[in-house]
């Protein structure tokens, strides 16, 4: 599709969160929000689609995981190899956007590293910003997860935010809503400052 606006994400949770945030915050429809299933396929697809001549703007939302510096090094290397100049040494805290070199067929390229382009973490760390502040219920959730006996704690430390967010949603009036639906139902607040930054990045990348 000429002038395509494509956003690549890791999984279906990311896909639904981005779609619902865009809907709640009035971001125009993208041509595609594509979940790739895992980080390796996401990185591979990003490199391939940078070379497609029918893409106007290509964005990626990816988790920092345990080491944001290593994640950015990998991404920066791919951007440089593709032909982008001026790749920064660190990601922009407001989301990184690179313009294509003059006379090239490369698209505008954007990268958002969850949760905030600055710290280690995952999608659920970003969604934690959307929980109402000073929530007594969330305090109880966090306390409950923190006191799980070590022998019964089957998830990794990096995945603890997943356990917390899913428990939070399990204890709502309608238990167990998926992340995207929880945003539309206002269990998660789409109007916080952290979402403002993400929405501004999306608009700058796809609708400058």
mmCIF file of C-alpha atoms in Angstrom:
data_model
loop_
_atom_site.group_PDB
_atom_site.id
_atom_site.type_symbol
_atom_site.label_atom_id
_atom_site.label_comp_id
_atom_site.label_asym_id
_atom_site.label_seq_id
_atom_site.Cartn_x
_atom_site.Cartn_y
_atom_site.Cartn_z
ATOM 1 C CA UNK A 1 0.000 0.000 0.000
ATOM 2 C CA UNK A 2 1.596 3.296 -1.065
ATOM 3 C CA UNK A 3 2.299 5.578 1.850
ATOM 4 C CA UNK A 4 1.815 2.765 4.326
ATOM 5 C CA UNK A 5 1.929 3.550 8.033
ATOM 6 C CA UNK A 6 2.988 0.389 9.868
ATOM 7 C CA UNK A 7 3.518 -0.266 13.589
ATOM 8 C CA UNK A 8 5.240 -3.504 14.601
ATOM 9 C CA UNK A 9 4.794 -4.868 18.127
ATOM 10 C CA UNK A 10 5.834 -7.973 20.051
ATOM 11 C CA UNK A 11 2.533 -9.655 20.901
ATOM 12 C CA UNK A 12 -1.240 -9.420 20.868
ATOM 13 C CA UNK A 13 -1.325 -7.659 24.262
ATOM 14 C CA UNK A 14 0.807 -4.874 22.773
ATOM 15 C CA UNK A 15 -1.408 -4.796 19.673
ATOM 16 C CA UNK A 16 -4.625 -4.418 21.654
ATOM 17 C CA UNK A 17 -3.172 -1.856 24.067
ATOM 18 C CA UNK A 18 -1.962 0.318 21.180
ATOM 19 C CA UNK A 19 -5.239 0.009 19.279
ATOM 20 C CA UNK A 20 -7.332 0.921 22.320
ATOM 21 C CA UNK A 21 -5.049 3.809 23.304
ATOM 22 C CA UNK A 22 -5.210 5.165 19.753
ATOM 23 C CA UNK A 23 -8.985 4.876 19.828
ATOM 24 C CA UNK A 24 -9.298 6.559 23.213
ATOM 25 C CA UNK A 25 -6.875 9.363 22.341
ATOM 26 C CA UNK A 26 -8.020 10.096 18.797
ATOM 27 C CA UNK A 27 -4.950 8.900 16.905
ATOM 28 C CA UNK A 28 -5.828 8.367 13.245
ATOM 29 C CA UNK A 29 -6.022 4.801 11.991
ATOM 30 C CA UNK A 30 -2.738 3.215 10.984
ATOM 31 C CA UNK A 31 -2.625 0.891 7.997
ATOM 32 C CA UNK A 32 -1.387 -1.946 10.188
ATOM 33 C CA UNK A 33 -0.512 -2.760 13.800
ATOM 34 C CA UNK A 34 1.271 -6.069 13.452
ATOM 35 C CA UNK A 35 2.144 -8.432 16.328
ATOM 36 C CA UNK A 36 5.130 -10.652 15.509
ATOM 37 C CA UNK A 37 4.982 -13.109 18.391
ATOM 38 C CA UNK A 38 8.416 -12.591 19.944
ATOM 39 C CA UNK A 39 11.372 -10.223 20.057
ATOM 40 C CA UNK A 40 13.470 -12.116 17.519
ATOM 41 C CA UNK A 41 10.749 -12.027 14.858
ATOM 42 C CA UNK A 42 9.987 -8.402 15.680
ATOM 43 C CA UNK A 43 13.603 -7.359 15.112
ATOM 44 C CA UNK A 44 13.852 -9.405 11.928
ATOM 45 C CA UNK A 45 10.618 -7.988 10.512
ATOM 46 C CA UNK A 46 11.673 -4.422 11.358
ATOM 47 C CA UNK A 47 14.897 -4.806 9.382
ATOM 48 C CA UNK A 48 13.051 -6.334 6.406
ATOM 49 C CA UNK A 49 10.233 -3.791 6.287
ATOM 50 C CA UNK A 50 12.616 -0.846 6.424
ATOM 51 C CA UNK A 51 13.572 -1.878 2.896
ATOM 52 C CA UNK A 52 10.025 -1.973 1.510
ATOM 53 C CA UNK A 53 9.381 0.881 -0.888
ATOM 54 C CA UNK A 54 5.658 1.158 -0.091
ATOM 55 C CA UNK A 55 6.181 2.075 3.571
ATOM 56 C CA UNK A 56 6.040 5.762 4.467
ATOM 57 C CA UNK A 57 6.525 5.382 8.221
ATOM 58 C CA UNK A 58 7.566 2.319 10.193
ATOM 59 C CA UNK A 59 7.352 2.173 13.964
ATOM 60 C CA UNK A 60 8.321 -0.433 16.517
ATOM 61 C CA UNK A 61 7.200 -0.874 20.118
ATOM 62 C CA UNK A 62 9.502 -3.254 21.977
ATOM 63 C CA UNK A 63 10.163 -4.116 25.618
ATOM 64 C CA UNK A 64 13.432 -3.010 27.191
ATOM 65 C CA UNK A 65 13.430 -6.240 29.212
ATOM 66 C CA UNK A 66 16.363 -6.491 31.620
ATOM 67 C CA UNK A 67 18.904 -4.314 29.780
ATOM 68 C CA UNK A 68 17.759 -1.209 27.896
ATOM 69 C CA UNK A 69 21.324 -0.315 26.842
ATOM 70 C CA UNK A 70 21.778 -3.676 25.145
ATOM 71 C CA UNK A 71 18.351 -3.388 23.530
ATOM 72 C CA UNK A 72 19.167 0.050 22.125
ATOM 73 C CA UNK A 73 22.584 -1.093 20.902
ATOM 74 C CA UNK A 74 20.895 -3.840 18.888
ATOM 75 C CA UNK A 75 18.315 -1.453 17.458
ATOM 76 C CA UNK A 76 20.863 1.255 16.692
ATOM 77 C CA UNK A 77 23.053 -1.214 14.820
ATOM 78 C CA UNK A 78 20.112 -2.245 12.651
ATOM 79 C CA UNK A 79 19.207 1.349 11.861
ATOM 80 C CA UNK A 80 22.774 2.224 10.912
ATOM 81 C CA UNK A 81 23.061 -0.876 8.741
ATOM 82 C CA UNK A 82 19.850 0.125 6.958
ATOM 83 C CA UNK A 83 21.383 3.513 6.102
ATOM 84 C CA UNK A 84 20.084 5.943 8.716
ATOM 85 C CA UNK A 85 22.415 8.736 9.802
ATOM 86 C CA UNK A 86 22.473 10.434 13.178
ATOM 87 C CA UNK A 87 21.343 7.439 15.199
ATOM 88 C CA UNK A 88 21.650 8.639 18.812
ATOM 89 C CA UNK A 89 23.746 6.836 21.401
ATOM 90 C CA UNK A 90 20.692 6.541 23.637
ATOM 91 C CA UNK A 91 16.963 6.399 22.897
ATOM 92 C CA UNK A 92 15.017 9.644 23.109
ATOM 93 C CA UNK A 93 12.994 9.716 26.326
ATOM 94 C CA UNK A 94 9.986 10.862 24.277
ATOM 95 C CA UNK A 95 10.407 8.076 21.720
ATOM 96 C CA UNK A 96 12.972 8.037 18.939
ATOM 97 C CA UNK A 97 12.148 9.145 15.381
ATOM 98 C CA UNK A 98 14.640 9.116 12.513
ATOM 99 C CA UNK A 99 14.100 10.858 9.190
ATOM 100 C CA UNK A 100 15.285 9.084 6.049
ATOM 101 C CA UNK A 101 18.471 10.306 4.388
ATOM 102 C CA UNK A 102 17.967 12.611 1.375
ATOM 103 C CA UNK A 103 17.078 10.827 -1.881
ATOM 104 C CA UNK A 104 16.685 7.494 -0.113
ATOM 105 C CA UNK A 105 13.624 5.250 -0.247
ATOM 106 C CA UNK A 106 13.781 4.570 3.485
ATOM 107 C CA UNK A 107 10.709 5.393 5.599
ATOM 108 C CA UNK A 108 10.501 7.559 8.679
ATOM 109 C CA UNK A 109 11.508 5.151 11.431
ATOM 110 C CA UNK A 110 10.361 5.252 15.029
ATOM 111 C CA UNK A 111 11.178 3.212 18.103
ATOM 112 C CA UNK A 112 9.423 3.191 21.459
ATOM 113 C CA UNK A 113 11.047 1.053 24.154
ATOM 114 C CA UNK A 114 8.654 -0.013 26.889
ATOM 115 C CA UNK A 115 8.061 1.214 29.446
ATOM 116 C CA UNK A 116 9.450 4.747 29.036
ATOM 117 C CA UNK A 117 12.538 4.655 26.776
ATOM 118 C CA UNK A 118 14.713 5.098 29.860
ATOM 119 C CA UNK A 119 14.388 2.143 32.204
ATOM 120 C CA UNK A 120 14.326 -1.658 32.082
ATOM 121 C CA UNK A 121 10.918 -3.245 31.963
ATOM 122 C CA UNK A 122 8.018 -4.459 29.863
ATOM 123 C CA UNK A 123 4.551 -3.453 28.640
ATOM 124 C CA UNK A 124 3.022 -4.091 32.050
ATOM 125 C CA UNK A 125 5.408 -1.580 33.655
ATOM 126 C CA UNK A 126 3.936 1.011 31.279
ATOM 127 C CA UNK A 127 0.382 -0.078 32.105
ATOM 128 C CA UNK A 128 1.154 0.360 35.807
ATOM 129 C CA UNK A 129 1.235 4.119 35.080
ATOM 130 C CA UNK A 130 -2.426 3.832 34.011
ATOM 131 C CA UNK A 131 -3.620 2.498 37.377
ATOM 132 C CA UNK A 132 -5.356 5.219 39.420
ATOM 133 C CA UNK A 133 -2.858 6.763 41.854
ATOM 134 C CA UNK A 134 -3.131 5.986 45.560
ATOM 135 C CA UNK A 135 -5.313 2.968 44.823
ATOM 136 C CA UNK A 136 -5.759 0.962 48.029
ATOM 137 C CA UNK A 137 -6.657 -2.056 45.930
ATOM 138 C CA UNK A 138 -3.390 -1.839 43.990
ATOM 139 C CA UNK A 139 -1.477 -1.521 47.256
ATOM 140 C CA UNK A 140 -3.139 -4.744 48.381
ATOM 141 C CA UNK A 141 -2.331 -6.442 45.053
ATOM 142 C CA UNK A 142 1.347 -5.457 45.274
ATOM 143 C CA UNK A 143 1.558 -6.580 48.898
ATOM 144 C CA UNK A 144 -0.072 -9.907 48.058
ATOM 145 C CA UNK A 145 2.270 -10.603 45.141
ATOM 146 C CA UNK A 146 5.310 -9.554 47.184
ATOM 147 C CA UNK A 147 4.462 -12.004 49.965
ATOM 148 C CA UNK A 148 4.094 -15.100 47.786
ATOM 149 C CA UNK A 149 6.404 -17.729 49.329
ATOM 150 C CA UNK A 150 9.558 -18.270 47.294
ATOM 151 C CA UNK A 151 8.684 -21.933 46.767
ATOM 152 C CA UNK A 152 5.367 -20.887 45.198
ATOM 153 C CA UNK A 153 6.693 -17.950 43.131
ATOM 154 C CA UNK A 154 6.774 -19.484 39.675
ATOM 155 C CA UNK A 155 7.311 -16.278 37.646
ATOM 156 C CA UNK A 156 10.571 -14.398 37.148
ATOM 157 C CA UNK A 157 11.355 -11.014 38.682
ATOM 158 C CA UNK A 158 11.072 -9.406 35.238
ATOM 159 C CA UNK A 159 7.550 -10.849 34.904
ATOM 160 C CA UNK A 160 6.361 -9.617 38.296
ATOM 161 C CA UNK A 161 4.572 -6.608 36.701
ATOM 162 C CA UNK A 162 2.550 -9.107 34.630
ATOM 163 C CA UNK A 163 1.441 -10.881 37.813
ATOM 164 C CA UNK A 164 0.517 -7.566 39.426
ATOM 165 C CA UNK A 165 -1.477 -6.193 36.460
ATOM 166 C CA UNK A 166 -3.366 -9.410 35.839
ATOM 167 C CA UNK A 167 -4.210 -9.667 39.554
ATOM 168 C CA UNK A 168 -5.393 -6.038 39.568
ATOM 169 C CA UNK A 169 -7.711 -6.747 36.637
ATOM 170 C CA UNK A 170 -8.891 -10.026 38.217
ATOM 171 C CA UNK A 171 -10.119 -8.061 41.234
ATOM 172 C CA UNK A 172 -12.216 -5.517 39.324
ATOM 173 C CA UNK A 173 -16.040 -5.427 39.218
ATOM 174 C CA UNK A 174 -15.853 -7.407 35.969
ATOM 175 C CA UNK A 175 -12.843 -9.630 36.647
ATOM 176 C CA UNK A 176 -10.205 -10.480 34.105
ATOM 177 C CA UNK A 177 -10.688 -7.943 31.323
ATOM 178 C CA UNK A 178 -7.905 -8.002 28.698
ATOM 179 C CA UNK A 179 -5.601 -4.989 28.760
ATOM 180 C CA UNK A 180 -7.137 -3.267 25.744
ATOM 181 C CA UNK A 181 -10.712 -3.708 26.947
ATOM 182 C CA UNK A 182 -9.665 -2.514 30.416
ATOM 183 C CA UNK A 183 -8.502 0.748 28.845
ATOM 184 C CA UNK A 184 -11.828 1.284 27.089
ATOM 185 C CA UNK A 185 -13.685 0.353 30.297
ATOM 186 C CA UNK A 186 -11.540 2.912 32.164
ATOM 187 C CA UNK A 187 -10.138 0.374 34.623
ATOM 188 C CA UNK A 188 -6.876 1.742 33.232
ATOM 189 C CA UNK A 189 -6.677 5.500 32.642
ATOM 190 C CA UNK A 190 -5.683 6.468 29.085
ATOM 191 C CA UNK A 191 -5.295 10.144 30.019
ATOM 192 C CA UNK A 192 -2.158 10.019 32.172
ATOM 193 C CA UNK A 193 1.031 11.913 31.317
ATOM 194 C CA UNK A 194 2.901 8.789 30.221
ATOM 195 C CA UNK A 195 0.238 8.091 27.597
ATOM 196 C CA UNK A 196 0.495 11.719 26.463
ATOM 197 C CA UNK A 197 4.147 11.095 25.601
ATOM 198 C CA UNK A 198 3.411 7.862 23.735
ATOM 199 C CA UNK A 199 0.555 9.462 21.779
ATOM 200 C CA UNK A 200 2.743 12.426 20.844
ATOM 201 C CA UNK A 201 5.371 10.006 19.504
ATOM 202 C CA UNK A 202 2.773 8.130 17.451
ATOM 203 C CA UNK A 203 1.399 11.329 15.952
ATOM 204 C CA UNK A 204 4.850 12.745 15.188
ATOM 205 C CA UNK A 205 5.943 9.516 13.515
ATOM 206 C CA UNK A 206 2.849 8.719 11.484
ATOM 207 C CA UNK A 207 1.047 12.044 11.020
ATOM 208 C CA UNK A 208 3.690 14.806 11.106
#
